[in-house]
């Protein structure tokens, strides 16, 4: 192609099977279809000339040409349908492979990536940008070369009739392509802005749905409706309109030329017929062939426009792609025997430190209870232990190795966290615990018992369907399901963020007792972040962040 590929597009292309044999087959079929349609016109011209050139009709030649024409049309129809079917399934395959590659790369990102990216933006990129890139990979360059080949086939047949017209077409279209390059670039930029506006609007819809109850009780429905209309009119619709205007200007230049030119050719053909240089059939054939060049030329123009848009849109996928030139961690974590947390200082901004001079050492199977007032840094310690953030002044080591040096996969096999509001999938209770993996029934029941969800499962069953965002269970049930999901994987380091916040005192006490026994049985080190004093009775160490005191 004549447009430079973006680095992101080149990266994606490198990881996707290009299916050249299938593309070659589609290209061959399309070329056959093109030749058949053009040759059909030649056959029609011969039939017309057979009737008009002489006073008497040569019926054998007429019927022979008629049968040939019907045969060519059948070849055209059958080949065209076969090519369309192959192209359709090839497009689906490219969409699957591109989306799979981007989704795989997406999950290779640092955990902090999810906090830096809006869910609406992610959804839009997967649904729109990725599909555009896949579409171009599947048929973009193929379509361009098909259009170019179709044009050349019709150009050659037209040349055999009247060379000056063929040359004129090439000259005129070259001028058109030169004049519209700038227009094409502007249109592509507005297409990129349209996709960005779609991402923002998708994110707005997601937030509106999740905050439905708050919006209703605070009577802010009209405000949100007005905000949505403003986003539509001033952002999305504006960019769509500008892309349409520039697109109309781009295609309009070609359309005007391609509609005016055939009329000029027809008038020329009539003049040449009157002068005796053309037959009626030849005039009709030349006129029709000139019209037939409109489709591939429009195709070439459309392909160049789509290519420019795709290259610009592909740049929006850049943050999904893992930079392979960056050296990745190589250490493999197989167990957790000791943890050394040494933080000289840490803050989310340079102006203010959240943590200062926090140090503790844990051995395998110990339980550390971290307590303190809100905002003192309890959850920040959990975030650092989970590698959601990194220490610049200090270090966190497991078995003497800085946690930054462990591969993400091996690290998260051994280190898990239970947040205050764990994510619940729209699926059954049992699938939310196992995530589709198989576990011995005895061990599964043990985990259910430790997580204090036995009564819930007894009442509703393991196959009870949970709704989106778990809105058909309580907050405590949600948290205990999340705990069961983690316990069943037996992490070597378990971090619990306010595990009893949504529980009554009796359930919280039972959870603490059974969790301590479970951790001793399987050698699990536990870090508990809590305002409650329940876990203090089972802790080997207590870190009081209010006074920066570590008690053993």
Short mmCIF file of C-alpha atoms in Angstrom, two decimals, residues 1-7 9-10 13 129 132-137 139-145 181 184-189 191-192 250 298-315:
data_model
loop_
_atom_site.label_atom_id
_atom_site.label_comp_id
_atom_site.label_asym_id
_atom_site.label_seq_id
_atom_site.Cartn_x
_atom_site.Cartn_y
_atom_site.Cartn_z
CA UNK A 1 0.00 0.00 0.00
CA UNK A 2 0.96 3.65 -0.43
CA UNK A 3 0.21 4.66 3.18
CA UNK A 4 2.77 4.01 5.90
CA UNK A 5 1.75 1.45 8.53
CA UNK A 6 1.55 2.60 12.14
CA UNK A 7 3.92 0.85 14.61
CA UNK A 9 -0.61 -2.00 13.35
CA UNK A 10 2.73 -3.56 12.36
CA UNK A 13 0.14 -7.84 12.07
CA UNK A 129 -10.95 -0.24 17.11
CA UNK A 132 -11.49 -2.04 12.32
CA UNK A 133 -7.90 -3.30 12.46
CA UNK A 134 -9.07 -6.90 11.96
CA UNK A 135 -11.20 -5.86 8.99
CA UNK A 136 -8.27 -4.17 7.31
CA UNK A 137 -5.92 -7.08 8.01
CA UNK A 139 -9.46 -7.66 3.39
CA UNK A 140 -7.98 -4.16 3.30
CA UNK A 141 -4.88 -4.72 1.18
CA UNK A 142 -6.66 -7.59 -0.60
CA UNK A 143 -9.55 -5.32 -1.53
CA UNK A 144 -7.15 -2.65 -2.76
CA UNK A 145 -5.32 -5.04 -5.07
CA UNK A 181 -4.80 13.16 0.00
CA UNK A 184 -8.41 11.88 3.41
CA UNK A 185 -6.07 12.64 6.32
CA UNK A 186 -8.49 15.14 7.90
CA UNK A 187 -11.37 12.65 7.60
CA UNK A 188 -9.28 9.94 9.29
CA UNK A 189 -8.50 12.26 12.23
CA UNK A 191 -12.88 9.21 12.64
CA UNK A 192 -10.33 8.79 15.44
CA UNK A 250 -13.58 13.19 -0.68
CA UNK A 298 -14.24 4.09 -6.15
CA UNK A 299 -12.92 0.97 -4.41
CA UNK A 300 -9.33 2.21 -4.64
CA UNK A 301 -10.34 5.62 -3.28
CA UNK A 302 -12.33 4.00 -0.46
CA UNK A 303 -9.46 1.62 0.37
CA UNK A 304 -6.96 4.46 0.67
CA UNK A 305 -9.36 6.35 2.95
CA UNK A 306 -10.00 3.24 5.09
CA UNK A 307 -6.29 2.49 5.31
CA UNK A 308 -5.52 5.97 6.60
CA UNK A 309 -8.33 5.73 9.17
CA UNK A 310 -7.23 2.26 10.29
CA UNK A 311 -3.62 3.34 10.82
CA UNK A 312 -4.74 6.30 12.94
CA UNK A 313 -7.31 4.24 14.88
CA UNK A 314 -4.78 1.49 15.55
CA UNK A 315 -2.73 4.00 17.56
#
